[in-house]
CSV table of C-alpha atoms in Angstrom, one decimal:
chain,number,residue,atom,x,y,z
A,1,MET,CA,106.9,84.6,124.3
A,2,THR,CA,108.4,81.9,126.6
A,3,ALA,CA,105.2,80.8,128.3
A,4,LYS,CA,102.2,79.1,126.6
A,5,PRO,CA,98.8,80.7,127.3
A,6,GLU,CA,97.8,77.7,129.4
A,7,CYS,CA,101.1,77.5,131.3
A,8,VAL,CA,100.1,79.8,134.2
A,9,SER,CA,96.8,78.0,134.7
A,10,ASP,CA,98.7,74.6,134.6
A,11,MET,CA,101.1,75.9,137.3
A,12,LEU,CA,98.2,77.1,139.5
A,13,HIS,CA,96.4,73.8,139.0
A,14,ASP,CA,99.6,71.9,140.1
A,15,LEU,CA,100.1,74.1,143.1
A,16,GLN,CA,96.4,73.7,144.1
A,17,HIS,CA,96.7,69.9,143.6
A,18,ASP,CA,99.9,69.8,145.8
A,19,LEU,CA,98.4,71.9,148.5
A,20,ALA,CA,95.2,69.9,148.5
A,21,ALA,CA,97.2,66.7,148.8
A,22,VAL,CA,99.1,68.1,151.8
A,23,LEU,CA,95.8,69.2,153.4
A,24,SER,CA,94.1,65.9,152.9
A,25,GLU,CA,97.2,64.0,154.2
A,26,ARG,CA,97.9,66.1,157.3
A,27,GLY,CA,94.6,67.9,157.8
A,28,GLU,CA,96.4,71.2,157.8
A,29,ILE,CA,99.0,73.0,155.8
A,30,HIS,CA,102.2,73.4,157.7
A,31,LEU,CA,105.2,74.2,155.6
A,32,ASP,CA,108.7,73.3,156.8
A,33,ALA,CA,111.7,75.0,155.3
A,34,SER,CA,112.0,72.9,152.1
A,35,HIS,CA,108.3,73.0,151.4
A,36,SER,CA,108.2,76.8,152.0
A,37,ALA,CA,111.1,77.2,149.6
A,38,LYS,CA,109.4,75.1,147.0
A,39,LEU,CA,106.2,77.1,147.3
A,40,VAL,CA,108.0,80.4,147.0
A,41,LYS,CA,109.9,79.1,143.9
A,42,ARG,CA,106.7,77.9,142.2
A,43,VAL,CA,104.8,81.2,142.9
A,44,LYS,CA,107.8,83.1,141.5
A,45,GLU,CA,107.7,80.9,138.3
A,46,MET,CA,104.0,81.6,138.0
A,47,SER,CA,104.6,85.3,138.4
A,48,VAL,CA,107.3,85.3,135.7
A,49,SER,CA,105.0,83.3,133.3
A,50,ALA,CA,102.1,85.6,134.0
A,51,ARG,CA,104.3,88.6,133.2
A,52,ASN,CA,105.5,87.0,130.0
A,53,LEU,CA,101.9,86.3,129.0
A,54,GLU,CA,100.9,89.9,129.8
A,55,ASN,CA,103.8,91.3,127.7
A,56,ALA,CA,103.0,89.1,124.8
A,57,TRP,CA,99.3,90.1,124.9
A,58,SER,CA,100.3,93.8,125.1
A,59,GLN,CA,102.7,93.4,122.1
A,60,ALA,CA,99.9,91.6,120.1
A,61,GLU,CA,97.5,94.4,121.0
A,62,TRP,CA,100.0,97.1,120.0
A,63,ASN,CA,100.6,95.3,116.7
A,64,ARG,CA,96.9,95.1,116.1
A,65,ARG,CA,96.4,98.8,116.7
A,66,ALA,CA,99.4,99.7,114.6
A,67,LEU,CA,97.9,97.6,111.7
A,68,GLU,CA,94.6,99.3,112.1
A,69,ASP,CA,96.3,102.7,112.0
A,70,GLY,CA,98.3,101.7,109.0
A,71,LEU,CA,95.3,100.5,107.1
A,72,LYS,CA,93.4,103.7,107.9
A,73,LEU,CA,96.4,105.7,106.6
A,74,LEU,CA,96.7,103.6,103.4
A,75,SER,CA,93.0,104.0,102.8
A,76,SER,CA,93.2,107.8,103.1
A,77,LEU,CA,96.3,108.0,100.9
A,78,HIS,CA,94.6,105.8,98.3
A,79,VAL,CA,91.6,108.2,98.2
A,80,GLN,CA,94.0,111.2,97.9
A,81,HIS,CA,95.9,109.3,95.1
A,82,ILE,CA,92.7,108.7,93.2
A,83,GLU,CA,91.7,112.3,93.5
A,84,THR,CA,95.1,113.5,92.3
A,85,HIS,CA,95.0,111.0,89.4
A,86,LYS,CA,91.6,112.3,88.4
A,87,SER,CA,92.8,115.8,88.4
A,88,ALA,CA,95.9,114.9,86.3
A,89,LEU,CA,93.7,113.1,83.8
A,90,GLN,CA,91.4,116.1,83.6
A,91,VAL,CA,94.4,118.4,82.9
A,92,LEU,CA,95.7,116.0,80.2
A,93,HIS,CA,92.2,115.9,78.7
A,94,LEU,CA,92.1,119.7,78.4
A,95,MET,CA,95.6,119.8,76.8
A,96,ARG,CA,94.8,117.2,74.1
A,97,LYS,CA,93.9,117.9,70.6
A,98,ASP,CA,90.6,116.7,69.5
A,99,ASP,CA,92.2,113.9,67.4
A,100,ALA,CA,94.0,112.3,70.4
A,101,LYS,CA,93.0,108.9,71.4
A,102,PRO,CA,90.6,108.9,74.4
A,103,GLY,CA,91.9,107.1,77.5
A,104,CYS,CA,95.5,107.5,76.5
A,105,VAL,CA,97.7,109.2,79.1
A,106,ILE,CA,100.5,109.9,76.7
A,107,LEU,CA,100.7,113.5,75.6
A,108,PRO,CA,103.3,114.3,72.9
A,109,PHE,CA,105.4,117.3,73.1
A,110,PRO,CA,104.3,120.1,70.8
A,111,GLN,CA,106.4,120.3,67.7
A,112,LYS,CA,108.7,123.3,67.4
A,113,PRO,CA,108.2,125.3,64.2
A,114,LYS,CA,111.1,125.1,61.8
A,115,PRO,CA,112.7,128.4,60.8
A,116,PRO,CA,111.8,129.6,57.3
A,117,SER,CA,114.4,129.3,54.6
A,118,GLY,CA,114.8,132.3,52.4
A,119,PRO,CA,117.3,134.9,51.2
A,120,SER,CA,118.0,136.1,54.7
A,121,PHE,CA,118.6,132.5,55.8
A,122,PRO,CA,120.9,130.8,53.4
A,123,PRO,CA,120.8,126.9,53.4
A,124,GLY,CA,124.3,126.5,54.9
A,125,GLY,CA,123.3,128.5,58.0
A,126,HIS,CA,126.0,131.2,57.6
A,127,ALA,CA,125.4,134.6,56.3
A,128,ALA,CA,127.9,136.0,53.8
């Protein structure tokens, strides 16, 4: 933002002060070419400053609304995450053996049974 919030009011105050000085000095406001050009230039500066101020305010308002929307979204995602986490913990609890530590989220893989060794399975692994 190029204009301070008080800039437009300062410009209006200066313009009012200058016009009041001309009015008190001459009793009327009659603008010659140079004074007219100066007045038009100052009004244009105030217009530009007012537009910059409005744009900055709009941007701040958009950012505020976006922040609110983002916080609402995060809040809803957080609730969904908690519900999903609860469901996962319930599944893990059902899969645990009774001797597992409570509160632990680590579930070991089930052990694969070893093949039996016997006459049909020689120790070298090759049949004769």
